[in-house]
PDB file of C-alpha atoms and ligand atoms in Angstrom:
ATOM      1  CA  MET A 169     139.526  78.155  78.100  1.00  0.00           C
ATOM      2  CA  ASN A 170     141.232  81.389  78.697  1.00  0.00           C
ATOM      3  CA  VAL A 171     138.793  83.957  80.575  1.00  0.00           C
ATOM      4  CA  VAL A 172     138.966  87.445  82.262  1.00  0.00           C
ATOM      5  CA  LEU A 173     136.131  87.982  84.551  1.00  0.00           C
ATOM      6  CA  PHE A 174     135.522  91.758  84.598  1.00  0.00           C
ATOM      7  CA  GLY A 175     133.224  94.123  86.547  1.00  0.00           C
ATOM      8  CA  PRO A 176     133.127  96.640  89.361  1.00  0.00           C
ATOM      9  CA  PRO A 177     133.860  95.865  93.175  1.00  0.00           C
ATOM     10  CA  GLY A 178     130.853  93.744  94.165  1.00  0.00           C
ATOM     11  CA  ALA A 179     129.793  92.613  90.831  1.00  0.00           C
ATOM     12  CA  GLY A 180     130.102  88.948  91.832  1.00  0.00           C
ATOM     13  CA  LYS A 181     133.472  88.039  90.247  1.00  0.00           C
ATOM     14  CA  GLY A 182     134.686  86.020  92.986  1.00  0.00           C
ATOM     15  CA  THR A 183     131.341  84.333  93.805  1.00  0.00           C
ATOM     16  CA  GLN A 184     131.186  83.174  90.002  1.00  0.00           C
ATOM     17  CA  ALA A 185     134.715  82.280  89.666  1.00  0.00           C
ATOM     18  CA  LYS A 186     134.566  80.038  92.508  1.00  0.00           C
ATOM     19  CA  GLU A 187     131.899  77.967  90.859  1.00  0.00           C
ATOM     20  CA  LEU A 188     133.349  78.199  87.487  1.00  0.00           C
ATOM     21  CA  SER A 189     136.451  77.012  88.672  1.00  0.00           C
ATOM     22  CA  SER A 190     135.330  73.759  89.883  1.00  0.00           C
ATOM     23  CA  TYR A 191     132.607  73.288  87.163  1.00  0.00           C
ATOM     24  CA  TYR A 192     135.363  73.727  84.245  1.00  0.00           C
ATOM     25  CA  ASP A 193     138.243  72.562  86.299  1.00  0.00           C
ATOM     26  CA  ILE A 194     140.382  75.519  85.644  1.00  0.00           C
ATOM     27  CA  PRO A 195     142.382  77.500  88.156  1.00  0.00           C
ATOM     28  CA  HIS A 196     140.775  80.671  89.686  1.00  0.00           C
ATOM     29  CA  ILE A 197     143.275  83.288  89.799  1.00  0.00           C
ATOM     30  CA  SER A 198     142.313  86.446  92.027  1.00  0.00           C
ATOM     31  CA  THR A 199     144.837  89.107  92.336  1.00  0.00           C
ATOM     32  CA  GLY A 200     142.675  90.540  95.482  1.00  0.00           C
ATOM     33  CA  ASP A 201     142.886  86.992  97.130  1.00  0.00           C
ATOM     34  CA  ILE A 202     146.737  86.768  96.469  1.00  0.00           C
ATOM     35  CA  LEU A 203     147.375  90.227  97.884  1.00  0.00           C
ATOM     36  CA  ARG A 204     145.234  89.543 100.937  1.00  0.00           C
ATOM     37  CA  ALA A 205     147.137  86.255 101.390  1.00  0.00           C
ATOM     38  CA  ASN A 206     150.490  88.293 101.554  1.00  0.00           C
ATOM     39  CA  VAL A 207     149.026  90.907 103.805  1.00  0.00           C
ATOM     40  CA  LYS A 208     148.170  88.245 106.442  1.00  0.00           C
ATOM     41  CA  GLN A 209     151.330  86.650 106.137  1.00  0.00           C
ATOM     42  CA  GLY A 210     153.363  89.730 106.500  1.00  0.00           C
ATOM     43  CA  THR A 211     155.485  89.403 103.354  1.00  0.00           C
ATOM     44  CA  GLU A 212     157.389  92.318 101.671  1.00  0.00           C
ATOM     45  CA  LEU A 213     154.712  92.415  98.997  1.00  0.00           C
ATOM     46  CA  GLY A 214     151.966  92.460 101.680  1.00  0.00           C
ATOM     47  CA  LYS A 215     153.420  95.126 103.358  1.00  0.00           C
ATOM     48  CA  LYS A 216     153.708  97.361 100.197  1.00  0.00           C
ATOM     49  CA  ALA A 217     150.115  96.515  99.133  1.00  0.00           C
ATOM     50  CA  GLU A 218     148.173  96.964 102.436  1.00  0.00           C
ATOM     51  CA  HIS A 219     148.129 100.570 102.595  1.00  0.00           C
ATOM     52  CA  TYR A 220     146.848 101.021  99.044  1.00  0.00           C
ATOM     53  CA  MET A 221     144.182  98.243  99.647  1.00  0.00           C
ATOM     54  CA  ASN A 222     142.909  99.617 102.890  1.00  0.00           C
ATOM     55  CA  ARG A 223     142.258 103.044 101.235  1.00  0.00           C
ATOM     56  CA  GLY A 224     140.432 101.506  98.104  1.00  0.00           C
ATOM     57  CA  GLU A 225     143.372 102.442  95.928  1.00  0.00           C
ATOM     58  CA  LEU A 226     145.006 100.511  93.182  1.00  0.00           C
ATOM     59  CA  VAL A 227     148.432  98.721  94.076  1.00  0.00           C
ATOM     60  CA  PRO A 228     151.094  99.826  91.702  1.00  0.00           C
ATOM     61  CA  ASP A 229     150.969  98.246  88.264  1.00  0.00           C
ATOM     62  CA  GLU A 230     154.606  96.795  88.474  1.00  0.00           C
ATOM     63  CA  VAL A 231     153.674  94.845  91.567  1.00  0.00           C
ATOM     64  CA  LEU A 232     150.572  93.325  89.967  1.00  0.00           C
ATOM     65  CA  ILE A 233     152.474  92.526  86.681  1.00  0.00           C
ATOM     66  CA  GLY A 234     154.999  90.613  88.709  1.00  0.00           C
ATOM     67  CA  ILE A 235     152.493  88.543  90.431  1.00  0.00           C
ATOM     68  CA  ILE A 236     150.484  87.678  87.414  1.00  0.00           C
ATOM     69  CA  LYS A 237     153.427  86.661  85.330  1.00  0.00           C
ATOM     70  CA  ASN A 238     154.396  84.253  88.134  1.00  0.00           C
ATOM     71  CA  ARG A 239     151.063  82.808  88.575  1.00  0.00           C
ATOM     72  CA  LEU A 240     150.561  82.203  84.920  1.00  0.00           C
ATOM     73  CA  ALA A 241     153.925  80.422  84.677  1.00  0.00           C
ATOM     74  CA  GLU A 242     152.596  77.674  87.196  1.00  0.00           C
ATOM     75  CA  PRO A 243     151.852  74.261  85.508  1.00  0.00           C
ATOM     76  CA  ASP A 244     147.957  74.316  86.424  1.00  0.00           C
ATOM     77  CA  CYS A 245     147.502  77.237  83.972  1.00  0.00           C
ATOM     78  CA  LYS A 246     148.240  74.858  81.090  1.00  0.00           C
ATOM     79  CA  LYS A 247     144.576  73.878  81.260  1.00  0.00           C
ATOM     80  CA  GLY A 248     143.431  77.508  80.978  1.00  0.00           C
ATOM     81  CA  TYR A 249     142.765  80.145  83.552  1.00  0.00           C
ATOM     82  CA  LEU A 250     140.089  82.539  84.846  1.00  0.00           C
ATOM     83  CA  LEU A 251     141.294  85.843  85.965  1.00  0.00           C
ATOM     84  CA  ASP A 252     139.389  87.820  88.643  1.00  0.00           C
ATOM     85  CA  GLY A 253     140.510  91.372  89.346  1.00  0.00           C
ATOM     86  CA  TYR A 254     143.223  91.546  86.657  1.00  0.00           C
ATOM     87  CA  PRO A 255     143.843  93.394  84.720  1.00  0.00           C
ATOM     88  CA  ARG A 256     142.480  96.708  86.095  1.00  0.00           C
ATOM     89  CA  THR A 257     144.644  99.303  84.170  1.00  0.00           C
ATOM     90  CA  ILE A 258     145.651  99.783  80.558  1.00  0.00           C
ATOM     91  CA  PRO A 259     149.450  99.092  81.435  1.00  0.00           C
ATOM     92  CA  GLN A 260     148.347  95.862  83.221  1.00  0.00           C
ATOM     93  CA  ALA A 261     146.422  94.861  80.054  1.00  0.00           C
ATOM     94  CA  GLU A 262     149.179  95.560  77.725  1.00  0.00           C
ATOM     95  CA  ALA A 263     151.595  93.591  80.064  1.00  0.00           C
ATOM     96  CA  LEU A 264     149.122  90.594  80.048  1.00  0.00           C
ATOM     97  CA  ASP A 265     149.103  90.803  76.328  1.00  0.00           C
ATOM     98  CA  GLY A 266     152.770  90.224  76.193  1.00  0.00           C
ATOM     99  CA  ILE A 267     152.621  87.431  78.794  1.00  0.00           C
ATOM    100  CA  LEU A 268     149.953  85.515  77.113  1.00  0.00           C
ATOM    101  CA  GLU A 269     151.678  85.604  73.786  1.00  0.00           C
ATOM    102  CA  GLU A 270     154.904  84.404  75.336  1.00  0.00           C
ATOM    103  CA  ILE A 271     153.047  81.573  76.964  1.00  0.00           C
ATOM    104  CA  GLY A 272     151.014  80.868  73.873  1.00  0.00           C
ATOM    105  CA  MET A 273     147.508  81.139  75.618  1.00  0.00           C
ATOM    106  CA  PRO A 274     145.644  84.102  74.146  1.00  0.00           C
ATOM    107  CA  LEU A 275     142.439  85.192  75.722  1.00  0.00           C
ATOM    108  CA  ASP A 276     139.135  83.768  74.567  1.00  0.00           C
ATOM    109  CA  VAL A 277     136.831  86.063  76.029  1.00  0.00           C
ATOM    110  CA  VAL A 278     136.318  88.975  78.679  1.00  0.00           C
ATOM    111  CA  LEU A 279     132.849  88.722  80.664  1.00  0.00           C
ATOM    112  CA  ASN A 280     131.780  92.052  81.912  1.00  0.00           C
ATOM    113  CA  ILE A 281     129.575  91.637  84.851  1.00  0.00           C
ATOM    114  CA  ASP A 282     127.124  94.615  84.776  1.00  0.00           C
ATOM    115  CA  VAL A 283     125.632  95.757  87.945  1.00  0.00           C
ATOM    116  CA  PRO A 284     124.383  99.291  88.903  1.00  0.00           C
ATOM    117  CA  ASP A 285     126.376 101.392  91.593  1.00  0.00           C
ATOM    118  CA  GLU A 286     123.376 101.412  94.045  1.00  0.00           C
ATOM    119  CA  GLU A 287     123.417  97.597  94.120  1.00  0.00           C
ATOM    120  CA  LEU A 288     127.243  97.394  94.697  1.00  0.00           C
ATOM    121  CA  VAL A 289     127.356  99.397  97.839  1.00  0.00           C
ATOM    122  CA  GLY A 290     124.662  97.072  99.373  1.00  0.00           C
ATOM    123  CA  ARG A 291     126.247  93.900  98.327  1.00  0.00           C
ATOM    124  CA  LEU A 292     129.750  94.754  99.543  1.00  0.00           C
ATOM    125  CA  SER A 293     128.550  96.346 103.029  1.00  0.00           C
ATOM    126  CA  GLY A 294     126.636  93.029 103.609  1.00  0.00           C
ATOM    127  CA  ARG A 295     129.360  90.642 102.416  1.00  0.00           C
ATOM    128  CA  TYR A 296     130.945  88.007 104.916  1.00  0.00           C
ATOM    129  CA  MET A 297     133.978  85.864 104.066  1.00  0.00           C
ATOM    130  CA  CYS A 298     135.471  82.695 105.220  1.00  0.00           C
ATOM    131  CA  GLU A 299     139.322  81.840 105.286  1.00  0.00           C
ATOM    132  CA  CYS A 300     138.223  78.768 103.059  1.00  0.00           C
ATOM    133  CA  GLY A 301     137.193  81.024 100.288  1.00  0.00           C
ATOM    134  CA  GLU A 302     133.480  81.017 100.581  1.00  0.00           C
ATOM    135  CA  SER A 303     131.709  84.321 100.658  1.00  0.00           C
ATOM    136  CA  TYR A 304     128.170  85.140 101.673  1.00  0.00           C
ATOM    137  CA  HIS A 305     125.847  87.987 101.935  1.00  0.00           C
ATOM    138  CA  VAL A 306     123.407  88.762 104.931  1.00  0.00           C
ATOM    139  CA  ARG A 307     120.357  88.996 102.732  1.00  0.00           C
ATOM    140  CA  PHE A 308     121.344  87.725  99.235  1.00  0.00           C
ATOM    141  CA  ASN A 309     123.081  84.579 100.234  1.00  0.00           C
ATOM    142  CA  PRO A 310     123.152  83.921 104.032  1.00  0.00           C
ATOM    143  CA  PRO A 311     124.947  80.983 105.690  1.00  0.00           C
ATOM    144  CA  GLN A 312     122.493  78.334 107.413  1.00  0.00           C
ATOM    145  CA  ASN A 313     123.746  79.526 110.859  1.00  0.00           C
ATOM    146  CA  GLU A 314     124.637  83.131 111.439  1.00  0.00           C
ATOM    147  CA  GLY A 315     128.427  84.142 111.415  1.00  0.00           C
ATOM    148  CA  VAL A 316     129.276  80.340 110.581  1.00  0.00           C
ATOM    149  CA  CYS A 317     130.556  78.983 107.212  1.00  0.00           C
ATOM    150  CA  ASP A 318     128.432  76.189 105.657  1.00  0.00           C
ATOM    151  CA  SER A 319     131.201  74.311 103.961  1.00  0.00           C
ATOM    152  CA  CYS A 320     133.863  74.441 106.630  1.00  0.00           C
ATOM    153  CA  GLY A 321     132.263  75.691 110.016  1.00  0.00           C
ATOM    154  CA  GLY A 322     134.685  78.684 110.152  1.00  0.00           C
ATOM    155  CA  GLN A 323     133.961  81.842 111.547  1.00  0.00           C
ATOM    156  CA  LEU A 324     132.904  84.606 109.053  1.00  0.00           C
ATOM    157  CA  TYR A 325     134.511  88.103 108.967  1.00  0.00           C
ATOM    158  CA  GLN A 326     134.100  91.244 106.999  1.00  0.00           C
ATOM    159  CA  ARG A 327     136.786  92.335 104.650  1.00  0.00           C
ATOM    160  CA  GLU A 328     138.775  95.502 105.786  1.00  0.00           C
ATOM    161  CA  ASP A 329     137.833  97.342 102.808  1.00  0.00           C
ATOM    162  CA  ASP A 330     134.281  96.626 102.984  1.00  0.00           C
ATOM    163  CA  ARG A 331     133.538  99.960 104.934  1.00  0.00           C
ATOM    164  CA  GLU A 332     131.342 102.376 103.291  1.00  0.00           C
ATOM    165  CA  GLU A 333     134.083 105.017 102.674  1.00  0.00           C
ATOM    166  CA  VAL A 334     136.587 102.707 101.438  1.00  0.00           C
ATOM    167  CA  ILE A 335     133.983 101.041  99.136  1.00  0.00           C
ATOM    168  CA  ARG A 336     133.152 104.573  97.481  1.00  0.00           C
ATOM    169  CA  GLN A 337     136.848 104.978  96.765  1.00  0.00           C
ATOM    170  CA  ARG A 338     137.121 101.522  95.320  1.00  0.00           C
ATOM    171  CA  LEU A 339     133.940 102.429  92.851  1.00  0.00           C
ATOM    172  CA  GLU A 340     136.060 105.691  92.204  1.00  0.00           C
ATOM    173  CA  SER A 341     139.314 103.779  91.344  1.00  0.00           C
ATOM    174  CA  TYR A 342     137.176 101.489  88.997  1.00  0.00           C
ATOM    175  CA  LYS A 343     135.444 104.079  87.167  1.00  0.00           C
ATOM    176  CA  ASN A 344     138.665 106.129  86.582  1.00  0.00           C
ATOM    177  CA  LYS A 345     141.247 103.279  85.773  1.00  0.00           C
ATOM    178  CA  THR A 346     139.540 100.028  85.330  1.00  0.00           C
ATOM    179  CA  GLN A 347     136.373 100.639  83.232  1.00  0.00           C
ATOM    180  CA  PRO A 348     138.339 102.197  80.194  1.00  0.00           C
ATOM    181  CA  LEU A 349     139.494  98.351  79.633  1.00  0.00           C
ATOM    182  CA  ILE A 350     136.064  97.644  78.298  1.00  0.00           C
ATOM    183  CA  ASP A 351     136.667  99.570  75.264  1.00  0.00           C
ATOM    184  CA  TYR A 352     140.281  98.211  75.235  1.00  0.00           C
ATOM    185  CA  TYR A 353     138.709  94.581  75.012  1.00  0.00           C
ATOM    186  CA  ALA A 354     135.883  95.686  72.707  1.00  0.00           C
ATOM    187  CA  ASN A 355     138.338  96.730  70.144  1.00  0.00           C
ATOM    188  CA  LYS A 356     139.599  93.345  70.157  1.00  0.00           C
ATOM    189  CA  ASN A 357     136.107  91.932  69.937  1.00  0.00           C
ATOM    190  CA  LEU A 358     136.573  89.927  73.189  1.00  0.00           C
ATOM    191  CA  VAL A 359     133.791  91.473  75.289  1.00  0.00           C
ATOM    192  CA  VAL A 360     130.648  89.561  76.220  1.00  0.00           C
ATOM    193  CA  HIS A 361     128.349  91.448  78.532  1.00  0.00           C
ATOM    194  CA  ILE A 362     126.391  89.512  81.414  1.00  0.00           C
ATOM    195  CA  ASN A 363     123.510  91.057  83.334  1.00  0.00           C
ATOM    196  CA  GLY A 364     124.928  90.564  86.971  1.00  0.00           C
ATOM    197  CA  GLU A 365     121.639  91.920  88.529  1.00  0.00           C
ATOM    198  CA  LYS A 366     119.918  88.524  88.256  1.00  0.00           C
ATOM    199  CA  ASP A 367     120.325  86.093  91.295  1.00  0.00           C
ATOM    200  CA  ILE A 368     123.651  84.292  91.706  1.00  0.00           C
ATOM    201  CA  ASN A 369     122.628  80.970  89.978  1.00  0.00           C
ATOM    202  CA  SER A 370     120.863  82.739  87.132  1.00  0.00           C
ATOM    203  CA  VAL A 371     124.196  84.651  86.650  1.00  0.00           C
ATOM    204  CA  PHE A 372     126.108  81.373  86.634  1.00  0.00           C
ATOM    205  CA  ASP A 373     123.598  79.776  84.056  1.00  0.00           C
ATOM    206  CA  ASP A 374     123.941  82.824  81.802  1.00  0.00           C
ATOM    207  CA  ILE A 375     127.879  82.643  81.937  1.00  0.00           C
ATOM    208  CA  ARG A 376     128.051  78.896  81.346  1.00  0.00           C
ATOM    209  CA  VAL A 377     126.144  79.497  78.061  1.00  0.00           C
ATOM    210  CA  VAL A 378     128.866  81.736  77.004  1.00  0.00           C
ATOM    211  CA  LEU A 379     131.771  79.664  78.270  1.00  0.00           C
ATOM    212  CA  ASP A 380     130.281  76.513  76.815  1.00  0.00           C
ATOM    213  CA  LYS A 381     131.413  77.542  73.418  1.00  0.00           C
ATOM    214  CA  TYR A 382     135.077  77.593  74.347  1.00  0.00           C
ATOM    215  CA  LEU A 383     135.365  73.976  75.510  1.00  0.00           C
ATOM    216  CA  ASN A 384     137.566  71.964  73.493  1.00  0.00           C
TER     217      ASN A 384
HETATM  218  P1  AP5 B  34     139.567  92.582  94.943  1.00  0.00           P
HETATM  219  O1  AP5 B  34     139.540  91.678  95.952  1.00  0.00           O
HETATM  220  O2  AP5 B  34     139.607  92.197  93.642  1.00  0.00           O
HETATM  221  O3  AP5 B  34     138.289  93.267  95.070  1.00  0.00           O
HETATM  222  P2  AP5 B  34     137.282  93.966  94.137  1.00  0.00           P
HETATM  223  O4  AP5 B  34     137.651  94.227  92.661  1.00  0.00           O
HETATM  224  O5  AP5 B  34     136.815  95.532  94.831  1.00  0.00           O
HETATM  225  O6  AP5 B  34     135.993  93.197  93.946  1.00  0.00           O
HETATM  226  P3  AP5 B  34     135.383  92.458  95.230  1.00  0.00           P
HETATM  227  O7  AP5 B  34     136.028  91.187  95.492  1.00  0.00           O
HETATM  228  O8  AP5 B  34     134.875  93.240  96.219  1.00  0.00           O
HETATM  229  O9  AP5 B  34     134.062  91.946  94.304  1.00  0.00           O
HETATM  230  P4  AP5 B  34     133.527  90.610  93.497  1.00  0.00           P
HETATM  231  O10 AP5 B  34     133.110  90.971  92.225  1.00  0.00           O
HETATM  232  O11 AP5 B  34     134.372  89.556  93.585  1.00  0.00           O
HETATM  233  O12 AP5 B  34     132.118  90.400  94.336  1.00  0.00           O
HETATM  234  P5  AP5 B  34     131.787  89.006  95.133  1.00  0.00           P
HETATM  235  O13 AP5 B  34     131.601  87.861  94.211  1.00  0.00           O
HETATM  236  O14 AP5 B  34     132.586  88.901  96.343  1.00  0.00           O
HETATM  237  O15 AP5 B  34     140.574  93.671  95.145  1.00  0.00           O
HETATM  238  C1  AP5 B  34     140.727  94.182  96.572  1.00  0.00           C
HETATM  239  C2  AP5 B  34     141.918  95.299  96.216  1.00  0.00           C
HETATM  240  O16 AP5 B  34     143.234  94.823  95.926  1.00  0.00           O
HETATM  241  C3  AP5 B  34     141.619  96.548  95.403  1.00  0.00           C
HETATM  242  O17 AP5 B  34     140.894  97.358  95.802  1.00  0.00           O
HETATM  243  C4  AP5 B  34     143.397  96.946  95.128  1.00  0.00           C
HETATM  244  O18 AP5 B  34     143.724  97.647  96.194  1.00  0.00           O
HETATM  245  C5  AP5 B  34     143.944  95.542  95.139  1.00  0.00           C
HETATM  246  N1  AP5 B  34     144.010  94.843  93.970  1.00  0.00           N
HETATM  247  C6  AP5 B  34     143.581  93.631  93.401  1.00  0.00           C
HETATM  248  N2  AP5 B  34     143.799  93.435  92.254  1.00  0.00           N
HETATM  249  C7  AP5 B  34     144.431  94.548  91.828  1.00  0.00           C
HETATM  250  C8  AP5 B  34     144.922  94.860  90.404  1.00  0.00           C
HETATM  251  N3  AP5 B  34     145.025  94.020  89.465  1.00  0.00           N
HETATM  252  N4  AP5 B  34     145.794  96.067  90.241  1.00  0.00           N
HETATM  253  C9  AP5 B  34     145.843  96.882  91.435  1.00  0.00           C
HETATM  254  N5  AP5 B  34     145.269  96.724  92.605  1.00  0.00           N
HETATM  255  C10 AP5 B  34     144.666  95.479  92.801  1.00  0.00           C
HETATM  256  O19 AP5 B  34     130.300  89.510  95.651  1.00  0.00           O
HETATM  257  C11 AP5 B  34     130.146  90.572  96.478  1.00  0.00           C
HETATM  258  C12 AP5 B  34     128.764  90.245  97.521  1.00  0.00           C
HETATM  259  O20 AP5 B  34     127.525  90.281  96.568  1.00  0.00           O
HETATM  260  C13 AP5 B  34     128.944  88.838  98.106  1.00  0.00           C
HETATM  261  O21 AP5 B  34     128.400  89.018  99.624  1.00  0.00           O
HETATM  262  C14 AP5 B  34     128.147  88.084  97.457  1.00  0.00           C
HETATM  263  O22 AP5 B  34     127.418  87.047  98.145  1.00  0.00           O
HETATM  264  C15 AP5 B  34     127.081  89.007  96.682  1.00  0.00           C
HETATM  265  N6  AP5 B  34     126.543  88.598  95.403  1.00  0.00           N
HETATM  266  C16 AP5 B  34     127.410  88.125  94.475  1.00  0.00           C
HETATM  267  N7  AP5 B  34     126.646  87.853  93.285  1.00  0.00           N
HETATM  268  C17 AP5 B  34     125.337  88.132  93.597  1.00  0.00           C
HETATM  269  C18 AP5 B  34     124.075  88.214  92.801  1.00  0.00           C
HETATM  270  N8  AP5 B  34     123.932  87.925  91.699  1.00  0.00           N
HETATM  271  N9  AP5 B  34     123.052  88.834  93.575  1.00  0.00           N
HETATM  272  C19 AP5 B  34     123.087  89.274  94.940  1.00  0.00           C
HETATM  273  N10 AP5 B  34     124.257  89.124  95.593  1.00  0.00           N
HETATM  274  C20 AP5 B  34     125.233  88.705  94.923  1.00  0.00           C
HETATM  275 MG1   MG B  35     136.446  89.451  94.735  1.00  0.00          MG
HETATM  276 ZN1   ZN B  36     134.630  78.265 105.214  1.00  0.00          ZN
END
């Protein structure tokens, strides 16, 4: 199945994508994760991206389009893909249409995870991450031992951009540049809305009801 997980920062895209990826056995492609890995390794790409990311601004389209084109060309995507955090602008969506047509894997569905703004700030400021890809929340999804990852025992940390002033800017970028994509995909009849205010497991169950239709 070929899926875009859409929604504002903190909606739960990464949390759901991780579970869905193992449940349906399709790759989870998060442009945020790819960019952060490049920043950490100090690559040219990472150096270019870092200053935008730390300010909560979008990294330029041409950089992202290159990343996604390469990633979708990898063999594991023959099974399908779960895009998380891409596309985020109209030019990115248009480029994606072209890439998907070329590889013959058109989108099945765009899941829009809806969560109100007030809730998003609380989710992001309480988020803790692990190197292994797990993420937690101090209140909504706490690890068994404070500061330690349940699945690998690693030390948890906060993301650079999960500071209040950067969170506000990320929400602004989302409203101005990314939200218009809902109409773009609604015009193609691809959007299904998911109530992201429910607890993590209920959101997962609701998404499965939708995605099970696309199993072949
Ligand atoms: P990215 O990494 O994509 O960040 P984001 O869109 O801001 O989204 P988040 O990862 O913060 O939120 P999420 O929806 O994944 O939430 P999560 O599941 O973690 O992008 C980072 C930056 O990279 C961008 O700002 C930009 O600079 C750059 N970038 C990336 N892609 C780009 C692109 N295409 N174009 C240009 N620039 C790009 O959940 C959040 C918290 O809530 C967690 O603590 C979790 O435990 C908790 N939680 C999750 N679900 C629930 C629930 N149902 N109830 C209660 N708590 C919950
Ligand atoms: Mg994420
Ligand atoms: Zn871990």
